Tab-separated table of C-alpha atoms and ligand atoms in Angstrom:
chain	number	residue	atom	x	y	z
A	975	MET	CA	171.685	-137.431	2.017
A	976	ALA	CA	174.708	-137.582	-0.321
A	977	ARG	CA	177.363	-134.916	-0.236
A	978	THR	CA	179.671	-133.414	-2.892
A	979	GLN	CA	181.575	-130.165	-3.325
A	980	VAL	CA	180.118	-129.173	-6.696
A	981	GLY	CA	176.746	-130.375	-7.960
A	982	ILE	CA	176.693	-130.006	-11.741
A	983	ILE	CA	173.369	-129.975	-13.595
A	984	GLY	CA	173.700	-131.131	-17.217
A	985	ALA	CA	176.105	-133.417	-19.105
A	986	GLY	CA	176.665	-131.274	-22.189
A	987	PRO	CA	180.124	-129.927	-23.037
A	988	ALA	CA	179.917	-127.351	-20.178
A	989	GLY	CA	178.943	-129.763	-17.376
A	990	LEU	CA	181.250	-132.604	-18.387
A	991	LEU	CA	184.281	-130.408	-18.957
A	992	LEU	CA	183.743	-128.551	-15.673
A	993	SER	CA	183.501	-131.834	-13.793
A	994	TYR	CA	186.701	-133.098	-15.412
A	995	LEU	CA	188.633	-129.869	-14.688
A	996	LEU	CA	187.509	-129.890	-11.037
A	997	HIS	CA	188.374	-133.557	-10.415
A	998	ALA	CA	191.821	-132.916	-11.909
A	999	GLU	CA	192.337	-130.321	-9.143
A	1000	GLY	CA	191.125	-132.679	-6.415
A	1001	ILE	CA	187.608	-131.206	-6.121
A	1002	ASP	CA	184.662	-133.587	-5.844
A	1003	ALA	CA	181.798	-133.156	-8.291
A	1004	VAL	CA	178.699	-135.060	-9.387
A	1005	VAL	CA	177.063	-134.528	-12.812
A	1006	LEU	CA	173.285	-134.996	-13.040
A	1007	GLU	CA	171.832	-135.410	-16.540
A	1008	ALA	CA	168.165	-135.676	-17.519
A	1009	ARG	CA	168.748	-137.667	-20.722
A	1010	SER	CA	170.294	-141.087	-21.297
A	1011	ARG	CA	173.970	-141.558	-22.127
A	1012	GLU	CA	173.020	-142.832	-25.568
A	1013	TYR	CA	170.912	-139.731	-26.232
A	1014	VAL	CA	173.593	-137.181	-25.313
A	1015	GLU	CA	176.217	-139.090	-27.282
A	1016	LYS	CA	174.075	-139.030	-30.430
A	1017	ARG	CA	172.773	-135.459	-30.308
A	1018	VAL	CA	174.059	-133.759	-33.488
A	1019	ARG	CA	175.089	-130.177	-32.822
A	1020	ALA	CA	178.189	-128.035	-33.128
A	1021	GLY	CA	181.111	-128.887	-35.366
A	1022	VAL	CA	183.642	-126.080	-35.158
A	1023	CYS	CA	186.194	-126.029	-32.339
A	1024	GLU	CA	188.114	-122.799	-31.876
A	1025	HIS	CA	191.847	-122.906	-31.459
A	1026	PRO	CA	191.686	-122.165	-27.661
A	1027	THR	CA	189.095	-124.962	-27.207
A	1028	VAL	CA	191.330	-127.502	-28.955
A	1029	GLU	CA	194.368	-126.413	-26.907
A	1030	LEU	CA	192.476	-126.811	-23.632
A	1031	LEU	CA	191.157	-130.294	-24.487
A	1032	ARG	CA	194.687	-131.344	-25.429
A	1033	GLU	CA	196.227	-129.872	-22.271
A	1034	ILE	CA	193.937	-131.865	-19.990
A	1035	GLY	CA	194.515	-135.101	-21.894
A	1036	VAL	CA	191.191	-135.578	-23.682
A	1037	GLY	CA	192.433	-134.529	-27.127
A	1038	THR	CA	193.761	-137.841	-28.455
A	1039	ARG	CA	190.829	-138.728	-30.690
A	1040	LEU	CA	190.310	-135.071	-31.587
A	1041	ASP	CA	193.916	-134.951	-32.848
A	1042	ALA	CA	193.507	-138.208	-34.758
A	1043	GLU	CA	190.062	-137.643	-36.298
A	1044	GLY	CA	189.426	-133.869	-36.127
A	1045	LEU	CA	189.845	-131.987	-39.400
A	1046	PRO	CA	192.095	-128.907	-39.171
A	1047	HIS	CA	190.854	-126.064	-41.381
A	1048	HIS	CA	193.061	-123.257	-42.644
A	1049	GLY	CA	190.287	-121.200	-44.177
A	1050	PHE	CA	186.664	-121.110	-45.287
A	1051	SER	CA	184.724	-119.585	-48.107
A	1052	LEU	CA	182.212	-116.765	-48.203
A	1053	ARG	CA	180.123	-117.565	-51.287
A	1054	PHE	CA	178.080	-114.725	-52.817
A	1055	ASP	CA	177.658	-113.115	-56.238
A	1056	GLY	CA	177.917	-116.700	-57.525
A	1057	ARG	CA	181.556	-117.187	-56.518
A	1058	ASP	CA	183.875	-117.997	-53.637
A	1059	HIS	CA	185.817	-115.476	-51.589
A	1060	ARG	CA	188.236	-117.274	-49.311
A	1061	ILE	CA	188.911	-116.159	-45.746
A	1062	ALA	CA	192.435	-117.480	-45.183
A	1063	LEU	CA	192.271	-118.074	-41.429
A	1064	SER	CA	195.814	-119.314	-40.882
A	1065	GLU	CA	197.423	-116.756	-43.175
A	1066	LEU	CA	195.506	-113.909	-41.503
A	1067	THR	CA	195.773	-115.054	-37.875
A	1068	GLY	CA	198.403	-117.818	-37.678
A	1069	ARG	CA	195.667	-120.089	-36.282
A	1070	THR	CA	193.296	-122.763	-37.482
A	1071	ILE	CA	189.969	-124.205	-36.358
A	1072	THR	CA	189.198	-127.917	-36.057
A	1073	VAL	CA	186.047	-129.558	-37.333
A	1074	TYR	CA	185.130	-132.249	-34.778
A	1075	GLY	CA	181.539	-132.988	-33.762
A	1076	GLN	CA	180.327	-131.796	-30.377
A	1077	GLN	CA	178.953	-135.258	-29.664
A	1078	GLU	CA	182.441	-136.689	-30.199
A	1079	ILE	CA	183.780	-134.331	-27.503
A	1080	VAL	CA	180.885	-135.388	-25.272
A	1081	LYS	CA	181.721	-139.080	-25.920
A	1082	ASP	CA	185.415	-138.477	-25.148
A	1083	LEU	CA	184.581	-136.672	-21.895
A	1084	ILE	CA	182.133	-139.367	-20.766
A	1085	ALA	CA	184.715	-142.076	-21.531
A	1086	ALA	CA	187.329	-140.107	-19.551
A	1087	HIS	CA	184.902	-139.888	-16.582
A	1088	GLU	CA	184.253	-143.590	-16.794
A	1089	ALA	CA	187.971	-144.427	-16.922
A	1090	LYS	CA	188.672	-142.353	-13.791
A	1091	GLY	CA	185.506	-143.293	-11.927
A	1092	TYR	CA	184.136	-139.727	-11.796
A	1093	PRO	CA	180.359	-139.842	-11.232
A	1094	VAL	CA	177.843	-138.945	-13.969
A	1095	GLU	CA	174.204	-139.890	-13.307
A	1096	PHE	CA	172.028	-140.146	-16.406
A	1097	GLU	CA	168.226	-140.169	-16.677
A	1098	VAL	CA	167.578	-138.199	-13.515
A	1099	SER	CA	164.277	-136.316	-13.208
A	1100	ASP	CA	162.463	-133.684	-11.106
A	1101	VAL	CA	165.708	-131.781	-10.498
A	1102	GLU	CA	165.169	-128.896	-8.082
A	1103	LEU	CA	167.682	-126.478	-6.557
A	1104	ALA	CA	167.314	-125.046	-3.052
A	1105	GLU	CA	169.140	-122.878	-0.492
A	1106	LEU	CA	171.077	-121.085	-3.217
A	1107	ASP	CA	171.726	-118.049	-1.036
A	1108	THR	CA	173.420	-120.128	1.687
A	1109	GLU	CA	176.792	-121.900	1.784
A	1110	ARG	CA	175.016	-125.293	1.608
A	1111	PRO	CA	172.942	-125.284	-1.568
A	1112	ARG	CA	171.054	-128.498	-2.249
A	1113	VAL	CA	169.819	-130.459	-5.269
A	1114	THR	CA	166.847	-132.798	-4.990
A	1115	TYR	CA	166.012	-135.174	-7.832
A	1116	ARG	CA	164.881	-138.669	-8.754
A	1117	ASP	CA	167.478	-141.158	-9.936
A	1118	ALA	CA	167.105	-143.365	-13.032
A	1119	ASP	CA	164.952	-145.802	-10.982
A	1120	GLY	CA	162.666	-143.004	-9.807
A	1121	ALA	CA	163.986	-143.054	-6.211
A	1122	PRO	CA	164.123	-139.616	-4.489
A	1123	ARG	CA	167.675	-138.308	-3.856
A	1124	GLU	CA	169.279	-135.291	-2.206
A	1125	LEU	CA	172.712	-133.883	-2.914
A	1126	ASP	CA	174.237	-131.484	-0.419
A	1127	CYS	CA	176.814	-129.159	-2.099
A	1128	ASP	CA	179.153	-126.218	-1.552
A	1129	VAL	CA	178.372	-124.858	-4.990
A	1130	ILE	CA	175.926	-125.708	-7.792
A	1131	ALA	CA	176.897	-125.265	-11.449
A	1132	GLY	CA	173.918	-124.761	-13.768
A	1133	CYS	CA	175.171	-126.294	-17.031
A	1134	ASP	CA	171.721	-127.429	-18.154
A	1135	GLY	CA	171.348	-125.497	-21.371
A	1136	PHE	CA	168.808	-122.865	-22.425
A	1137	HIS	CA	165.750	-124.934	-21.351
A	1138	GLY	CA	167.206	-126.164	-18.056
A	1139	VAL	CA	165.958	-125.582	-14.485
A	1140	SER	CA	168.894	-123.616	-13.094
A	1141	ARG	CA	168.325	-120.162	-14.560
A	1142	PRO	CA	164.534	-120.154	-13.884
A	1143	THR	CA	165.225	-121.069	-10.219
A	1144	ILE	CA	166.884	-117.694	-9.617
A	1145	PRO	CA	164.356	-115.419	-7.840
A	1146	GLY	CA	162.653	-112.787	-10.007
A	1147	GLY	CA	164.486	-109.526	-10.473
A	1148	GLN	CA	167.940	-110.999	-9.717
A	1149	VAL	CA	168.922	-111.555	-13.351
A	1150	LYS	CA	168.374	-109.342	-16.341
A	1151	SER	CA	167.925	-110.910	-19.773
A	1152	PHE	CA	168.860	-109.466	-23.126
A	1153	ASP	CA	167.577	-111.111	-26.276
A	1154	ARG	CA	166.915	-110.979	-30.015
A	1155	GLU	CA	164.816	-113.375	-32.034
A	1156	TYR	CA	165.511	-113.726	-35.729
A	1157	PRO	CA	162.778	-114.206	-38.338
A	1158	PHE	CA	164.419	-117.449	-39.539
A	1159	ALA	CA	165.710	-120.839	-38.378
A	1160	TRP	CA	168.278	-123.378	-39.620
A	1161	LEU	CA	167.284	-126.675	-41.118
A	1162	GLY	CA	170.310	-128.923	-40.488
A	1163	VAL	CA	171.019	-132.229	-42.229
A	1164	LEU	CA	173.663	-134.874	-41.750
A	1165	ALA	CA	174.280	-136.785	-44.977
A	1166	GLN	CA	176.232	-139.897	-45.758
A	1167	THR	CA	178.307	-138.471	-48.568
A	1168	PRO	CA	181.817	-137.051	-48.818
A	1169	PRO	CA	181.992	-133.236	-48.488
A	1170	SER	CA	181.642	-131.417	-51.823
A	1171	ASP	CA	184.611	-129.190	-50.949
A	1172	GLU	CA	187.480	-129.456	-48.467
A	1173	GLU	CA	186.381	-126.287	-46.681
A	1174	LEU	CA	183.283	-124.800	-45.062
A	1175	ILE	CA	181.191	-122.621	-47.374
A	1176	TYR	CA	179.011	-119.861	-45.896
A	1177	THR	CA	176.652	-118.852	-48.707
A	1178	HIS	CA	174.613	-115.702	-49.096
A	1179	HIS	CA	172.001	-116.213	-51.822
A	1180	GLU	CA	168.801	-114.357	-52.671
A	1181	ARG	CA	166.863	-117.557	-51.806
A	1182	GLY	CA	168.453	-117.524	-48.333
A	1183	PHE	CA	171.575	-118.581	-46.426
A	1184	ALA	CA	173.147	-122.034	-46.859
A	1185	LEU	CA	176.148	-123.643	-45.171
A	1186	HIS	CA	178.287	-126.532	-46.341
A	1187	SER	CA	180.192	-128.212	-43.504
A	1188	MET	CA	181.284	-131.744	-42.658
A	1189	ARG	CA	182.014	-134.240	-39.909
A	1190	SER	CA	184.489	-136.582	-41.603
A	1191	PRO	CA	185.775	-137.452	-45.089
A	1192	GLU	CA	182.584	-139.545	-45.481
A	1193	ILE	CA	179.957	-137.382	-43.759
A	1194	THR	CA	178.649	-133.970	-44.843
A	1195	ARG	CA	176.780	-131.485	-42.626
A	1196	LEU	CA	174.571	-128.937	-44.382
A	1197	TYR	CA	172.272	-126.138	-43.264
A	1198	LEU	CA	169.544	-124.070	-44.949
A	1199	GLN	CA	167.909	-120.869	-43.744
A	1200	VAL	CA	164.142	-121.507	-43.390
A	1201	PRO	CA	161.266	-119.464	-41.848
A	1202	HIS	CA	161.446	-119.382	-38.027
A	1203	ASP	CA	158.333	-121.534	-37.502
A	1204	GLU	CA	159.126	-124.008	-40.303
A	1205	LYS	CA	157.971	-127.626	-39.895
A	1206	ILE	CA	160.434	-130.351	-40.813
A	1207	GLU	CA	157.550	-132.230	-42.503
A	1208	ASN	CA	157.613	-129.543	-45.212
A	1209	TRP	CA	161.110	-130.672	-46.188
A	1210	PRO	CA	161.223	-134.110	-47.797
A	1211	ASP	CA	164.788	-135.095	-48.739
A	1212	ASP	CA	164.484	-134.212	-52.439
A	1213	ARG	CA	163.314	-130.675	-51.610
A	1214	ILE	CA	166.323	-130.250	-49.272
A	1215	TRP	CA	168.763	-131.326	-52.001
A	1216	SER	CA	167.245	-129.145	-54.702
A	1217	GLU	CA	167.207	-126.074	-52.437
A	1218	LEU	CA	170.808	-126.674	-51.356
A	1219	SER	CA	171.851	-127.020	-55.009
A	1220	ALA	CA	170.087	-123.797	-55.969
A	1221	ARG	CA	171.669	-121.771	-53.156
A	1222	LEU	CA	175.160	-123.256	-53.414
A	1223	ALA	CA	175.335	-122.947	-57.221
A	1224	THR	CA	178.285	-120.963	-58.590
A	1225	GLU	CA	179.261	-119.576	-61.981
A	1226	SER	CA	181.911	-122.304	-62.212
A	1227	GLU	CA	181.619	-126.050	-61.885
A	1228	PHE	CA	180.633	-126.609	-58.217
A	1229	SER	CA	178.500	-129.693	-57.841
A	1230	LEU	CA	176.860	-130.795	-54.641
A	1231	ARG	CA	177.352	-134.432	-53.654
A	1232	GLU	CA	174.108	-135.998	-52.501
A	1233	GLY	CA	173.621	-139.065	-50.326
A	1234	PRO	CA	171.288	-140.661	-47.777
A	1235	ILE	CA	170.158	-138.204	-45.064
A	1236	LEU	CA	170.974	-139.635	-41.631
A	1237	ASP	CA	169.498	-136.889	-39.447
A	1238	LYS	CA	167.529	-133.666	-39.981
A	1239	GLY	CA	166.017	-131.004	-37.744
A	1240	VAL	CA	165.019	-127.340	-37.467
A	1241	THR	CA	166.657	-125.041	-34.907
A	1242	PRO	CA	165.242	-121.564	-34.229
A	1243	MET	CA	167.835	-118.805	-33.984
A	1244	ARG	CA	168.174	-116.434	-31.100
A	1245	SER	CA	170.598	-114.278	-29.191
A	1246	PHE	CA	170.233	-114.296	-25.408
A	1247	VAL	CA	172.319	-113.222	-22.402
A	1248	ALA	CA	171.461	-113.494	-18.688
A	1249	GLU	CA	173.293	-111.073	-16.397
A	1250	PRO	CA	174.819	-111.755	-13.973
A	1251	MET	CA	175.726	-115.421	-14.560
A	1252	GLN	CA	175.606	-116.099	-10.832
A	1253	TYR	CA	173.188	-115.993	-7.922
A	1254	GLY	CA	174.494	-116.859	-4.447
A	1255	ARG	CA	176.169	-120.272	-4.732
A	1256	LEU	CA	174.661	-121.019	-8.160
A	1257	PHE	CA	176.929	-120.366	-11.151
A	1258	LEU	CA	175.503	-120.565	-14.688
A	1259	ALA	CA	177.708	-121.694	-17.588
A	1260	GLY	CA	177.249	-122.293	-21.315
A	1261	ASP	CA	173.816	-122.213	-22.962
A	1262	ALA	CA	172.154	-121.940	-19.519
A	1263	ALA	CA	173.477	-118.363	-19.421
A	1264	HIS	CA	173.660	-117.327	-23.078
A	1265	ILE	CA	172.676	-118.315	-26.614
A	1266	VAL	CA	174.179	-117.179	-29.896
A	1267	PRO	CA	172.851	-117.875	-33.396
A	1268	PRO	CA	175.063	-120.661	-34.840
A	1269	THR	CA	176.407	-118.624	-37.797
A	1270	GLY	CA	179.537	-117.653	-35.850
A	1271	ALA	CA	180.125	-121.221	-34.544
A	1272	LYS	CA	180.589	-119.868	-31.027
A	1273	GLY	CA	178.081	-121.599	-28.690
A	1274	MET	CA	180.081	-124.634	-27.621
A	1275	ASN	CA	183.306	-122.645	-27.544
A	1276	LEU	CA	181.743	-120.121	-25.156
A	1277	ALA	CA	180.596	-122.986	-22.921
A	1278	VAL	CA	184.202	-124.212	-22.788
A	1279	ALA	CA	185.525	-120.709	-22.030
A	1280	ASP	CA	182.980	-120.250	-19.188
A	1281	VAL	CA	183.880	-123.466	-17.391
A	1282	ARG	CA	187.577	-122.769	-17.704
A	1283	VAL	CA	187.012	-119.513	-15.774
A	1284	LEU	CA	184.617	-121.249	-13.352
A	1285	SER	CA	186.972	-124.124	-12.542
A	1286	ARG	CA	189.708	-121.655	-11.561
A	1287	ALA	CA	187.297	-119.631	-9.459
A	1288	LEU	CA	186.129	-122.781	-7.659
A	1289	VAL	CA	189.689	-123.974	-6.995
A	1290	ASP	CA	190.355	-120.634	-5.254
A	1291	LEU	CA	187.046	-120.693	-3.379
A	1292	LEU	CA	186.896	-124.321	-2.271
A	1293	LEU	CA	190.583	-125.176	-1.798
A	1294	HIS	CA	192.056	-121.829	-0.702
A	1295	ASN	CA	189.044	-120.015	0.721
A	1296	ARG	CA	189.619	-117.069	-1.648
A	1297	SER	CA	186.512	-115.602	-3.243
A	1298	GLU	CA	187.833	-112.883	-5.628
A	1299	ARG	CA	187.599	-114.996	-8.765
A	1300	ALA	CA	184.184	-116.368	-7.790
A	1301	VAL	CA	182.917	-112.840	-7.246
A	1302	SER	CA	184.244	-111.672	-10.619
A	1303	TYR	CA	183.204	-114.887	-12.482
A	1304	SER	CA	180.257	-113.282	-14.239
A	1305	ASP	CA	182.092	-110.093	-15.283
A	1306	THR	CA	185.066	-112.084	-16.577
A	1307	CYS	CA	182.856	-114.376	-18.689
A	1308	LEU	CA	180.532	-111.656	-19.935
A	1309	ARG	CA	183.343	-109.795	-21.691
A	1310	ARG	CA	183.962	-112.804	-23.951
A	1311	VAL	CA	180.237	-113.570	-24.164
A	1312	TRP	CA	179.346	-110.118	-25.503
A	1313	ARG	CA	182.190	-110.231	-28.041
A	1314	ALA	CA	180.795	-113.548	-29.295
A	1315	GLU	CA	177.235	-112.151	-29.222
A	1316	HIS	CA	178.303	-109.290	-31.444
A	1317	PHE	CA	180.285	-111.490	-33.819
A	1318	SER	CA	177.450	-114.034	-34.130
A	1319	TRP	CA	174.880	-111.303	-34.728
A	1320	TYR	CA	177.175	-109.721	-37.345
A	1321	MET	CA	177.762	-113.000	-39.231
A	1322	THR	CA	174.032	-113.775	-39.064
A	1323	SER	CA	172.949	-110.349	-40.320
A	1324	MET	CA	175.550	-110.297	-43.083
A	1325	LEU	CA	174.686	-113.730	-44.488
A	1326	HIS	CA	170.926	-114.312	-44.085
A	1327	VAL	CA	168.034	-112.882	-46.037
A	1328	ASP	CA	165.728	-110.996	-43.685
A	1329	PRO	CA	162.208	-111.379	-45.130
A	1330	ALA	CA	161.364	-107.868	-43.886
A	1331	SER	CA	164.393	-106.169	-45.451
A	1332	ASP	CA	164.092	-103.707	-48.303
A	1333	GLU	CA	166.354	-103.055	-51.299
A	1334	PHE	CA	168.383	-100.523	-49.325
A	1335	GLN	CA	169.249	-103.075	-46.620
A	1336	ARG	CA	170.063	-105.714	-49.239
A	1337	ARG	CA	172.499	-103.355	-50.969
A	1338	LEU	CA	174.177	-102.595	-47.623
A	1339	GLN	CA	174.501	-106.310	-46.930
A	1340	LEU	CA	176.165	-106.983	-50.286
A	1341	SER	CA	178.477	-104.048	-49.773
A	1342	GLN	CA	179.537	-105.466	-46.385
A	1343	LEU	CA	180.205	-108.888	-47.937
A	1344	ARG	CA	182.233	-107.412	-50.799
A	1345	TYR	CA	184.249	-105.254	-48.394
A	1346	THR	CA	184.951	-108.222	-46.085
A	1347	ALA	CA	186.102	-110.305	-49.038
A	1348	SER	CA	188.327	-107.620	-50.538
A	1349	SER	CA	189.873	-105.815	-47.566
A	1350	ARG	CA	192.634	-107.598	-45.674
A	1351	ALA	CA	191.773	-105.534	-42.581
A	1352	ALA	CA	188.096	-106.560	-42.667
A	1353	ALA	CA	188.917	-110.208	-43.392
A	1354	THR	CA	191.443	-110.263	-40.542
A	1355	SER	CA	188.883	-108.914	-38.105
A	1356	LEU	CA	186.426	-111.634	-39.124
A	1357	ALA	CA	189.142	-114.300	-38.980
A	1358	GLU	CA	190.469	-113.414	-35.519
A	1359	ASN	CA	186.965	-113.605	-34.059
A	1360	TYR	CA	186.246	-116.856	-35.904
A	1361	VAL	CA	189.366	-118.754	-34.757
A	1362	GLY	CA	188.690	-117.554	-31.195
A	1363	LEU	CA	190.214	-114.729	-29.196
A	1364	PRO	CA	192.783	-115.857	-26.608
A	1365	PHE	CA	191.483	-116.754	-23.136
A	1366	GLU	CA	192.027	-113.971	-20.595
B	878	RFL	P1	173.912	-128.375	-23.754
B	878	RFL	O1	174.785	-129.035	-24.737
B	878	RFL	O2	172.548	-127.972	-24.157
B	878	RFL	O3	173.840	-129.338	-22.483
B	878	RFL	C1	172.909	-129.132	-21.453
B	878	RFL	C2	172.589	-130.479	-20.842
B	878	RFL	O4	171.723	-130.312	-19.727
B	878	RFL	C3	170.717	-131.315	-19.780
B	878	RFL	N1	169.563	-130.834	-19.006
B	878	RFL	C4	169.277	-131.254	-17.757
B	878	RFL	N2	169.899	-132.140	-16.962
B	878	RFL	C5	169.346	-132.360	-15.736
B	878	RFL	N3	168.210	-131.733	-15.299
B	878	RFL	C6	167.578	-130.833	-16.072
B	878	RFL	N4	166.476	-130.215	-15.649
B	878	RFL	C7	168.105	-130.564	-17.364
B	878	RFL	N5	167.743	-129.747	-18.386
B	878	RFL	C8	168.640	-129.937	-19.371
B	878	RFL	C9	170.458	-131.494	-21.251
B	878	RFL	O5	169.856	-132.755	-21.534
B	878	RFL	C10	171.861	-131.388	-21.827
B	878	RFL	O6	172.513	-132.638	-21.895
B	878	RFL	O7	174.606	-127.041	-23.166
B	878	RFL	P2	176.148	-126.661	-22.938
B	878	RFL	O8	176.881	-127.759	-22.246
B	878	RFL	O9	176.115	-125.300	-22.368
B	878	RFL	O10	176.765	-126.618	-24.425
B	878	RFL	C11	176.356	-125.637	-25.329
B	878	RFL	C12	176.378	-126.189	-26.750
B	878	RFL	O11	175.645	-127.398	-26.779
B	878	RFL	C13	175.813	-125.211	-27.779
B	878	RFL	O12	176.180	-123.904	-27.476
B	878	RFL	C14	176.294	-125.528	-29.206
B	878	RFL	O13	175.769	-126.765	-29.651
B	878	RFL	C15	175.886	-124.428	-30.165
B	878	RFL	N6	176.267	-124.719	-31.564
B	878	RFL	C16	177.557	-124.509	-32.015
B	878	RFL	N7	178.513	-124.113	-31.162
B	878	RFL	C17	179.804	-124.004	-31.595
B	878	RFL	O14	180.676	-123.631	-30.797
B	878	RFL	N8	180.190	-124.296	-32.894
B	878	RFL	C18	179.267	-124.695	-33.803
B	878	RFL	O15	179.653	-125.012	-34.931
B	878	RFL	C19	177.892	-124.786	-33.398
B	878	RFL	N9	176.947	-125.203	-34.248
B	878	RFL	C20	175.298	-125.206	-32.445
B	878	RFL	C21	175.669	-125.425	-33.809
B	878	RFL	C22	174.002	-125.518	-32.018
B	878	RFL	C23	173.087	-126.004	-32.913
B	878	RFL	N10	171.816	-126.355	-32.397
B	878	RFL	C24	171.164	-127.572	-32.698
B	878	RFL	C25	171.279	-125.636	-31.262
B	878	RFL	C26	174.746	-125.890	-34.721
B	878	RFL	C27	173.438	-126.149	-34.286
B	878	RFL	C28	172.447	-126.603	-35.325
B	879	PHB	C1	178.642	-127.429	-38.180
B	879	PHB	O1	179.490	-128.065	-38.824
B	879	PHB	O2	177.733	-127.982	-37.553
B	879	PHB	C2	178.694	-125.932	-38.160
B	879	PHB	C3	179.731	-125.282	-38.805
B	879	PHB	C4	179.779	-123.900	-38.779
B	879	PHB	C5	178.798	-123.183	-38.120
B	879	PHB	C6	177.773	-123.830	-37.479
B	879	PHB	C7	177.716	-125.220	-37.492
B	879	PHB	O3	178.854	-121.823	-38.131
């Protein structure tokens, strides 16, 4: 049986960053990932890094490519009533966000593991967690060749996303879940064409929400609100472009640049929180513990914030035999989590068209948008949440 201090399930941003932070403090960790390296490096997901996320990646020395290729943004647009209303992030908060693909961060972290010889095992299967309520929790799994393995740990970190095994392993009644489903999903496309504007555009239109984002000066990322059970087959490329053009149209001369679609997919939207984020020696982090709808661009940033708190708690616990931070891990994280839950719900409700809403609700929504765009106080509140509140 192999032995490590921290067994980490999942090589997404949460698992990889936690592993890197722990190794930097002299704590042993092994990351176990169900998918292949190629798969996790190609998975198109988040694009917006909050200011605190960027600072942390820089501090630990994995920010070189992010600094070279990431796109700093000083503001974004709320587009409604057929025109743009700019939220001037840096003027309102003194901070910026950086557009840099999640899979680029994942690539950088995997390369950093490789360079230092920190272990990441890809293509593992049948992962099971045991003895969570003892000081010797255990992971059993099959390695990439199908051979049975056992990993004896001091602590297990469940960083395996919303559909992982960690959270469901916790015995019934020990965690309480809170959730909201939304009656819509996002159809996301990655297109080989320069962005149509330098900034992100969050659009509220009677046909539904649309978002213009990007990955580089050559690659555009776009999203459309679609019904929650929508099939991607219903969206041939020409329908995607005509719907995007209709929703993004303005009174002035905005024109959408089209190009070959490199990737497309539908993501359902939900809000979800599991409390507490810990059971015995199992700590949950990132999407394994909570989900936000992507409208606030918070999911990956919350995963980063969680593992920052967790790495400090584990340094105290495993190197200094002090358990205070481990005991308060869940409470510390949940304060930031619920702030992000509220912000993401607010952005989602303000910008999407709820098929069940009536004229009254639609008028309220427009009033909220107009107020946010015209009041410095309201815009500042939005902006300070968007760029990311300081770590505790
Ligand atoms: P991940 O990235 O899902 O990683 C979990 C990993 O665990 C593996 N796994 C297992 N491994 C071993 N055994 C098992 N049994 C396993 N089960 C699962 C999985 O293969 C995977 O590699 O979770 P993590 O690390 O918590 O990171 C969370 C983020 O990925 C997520 O919150 C963001 O992508 C959300 N998100 C956004 N977040 C932002 O901060 N800014 C954004 O702009 C933003 N945009 C988005 C988004 C998510 C989106 N989708 C597709 C859900 C836009 C979209 C469209
Ligand atoms: C993205 O670029 O993928 C993106 C940007 C902003 C969001 C969500 C996703 O709110």
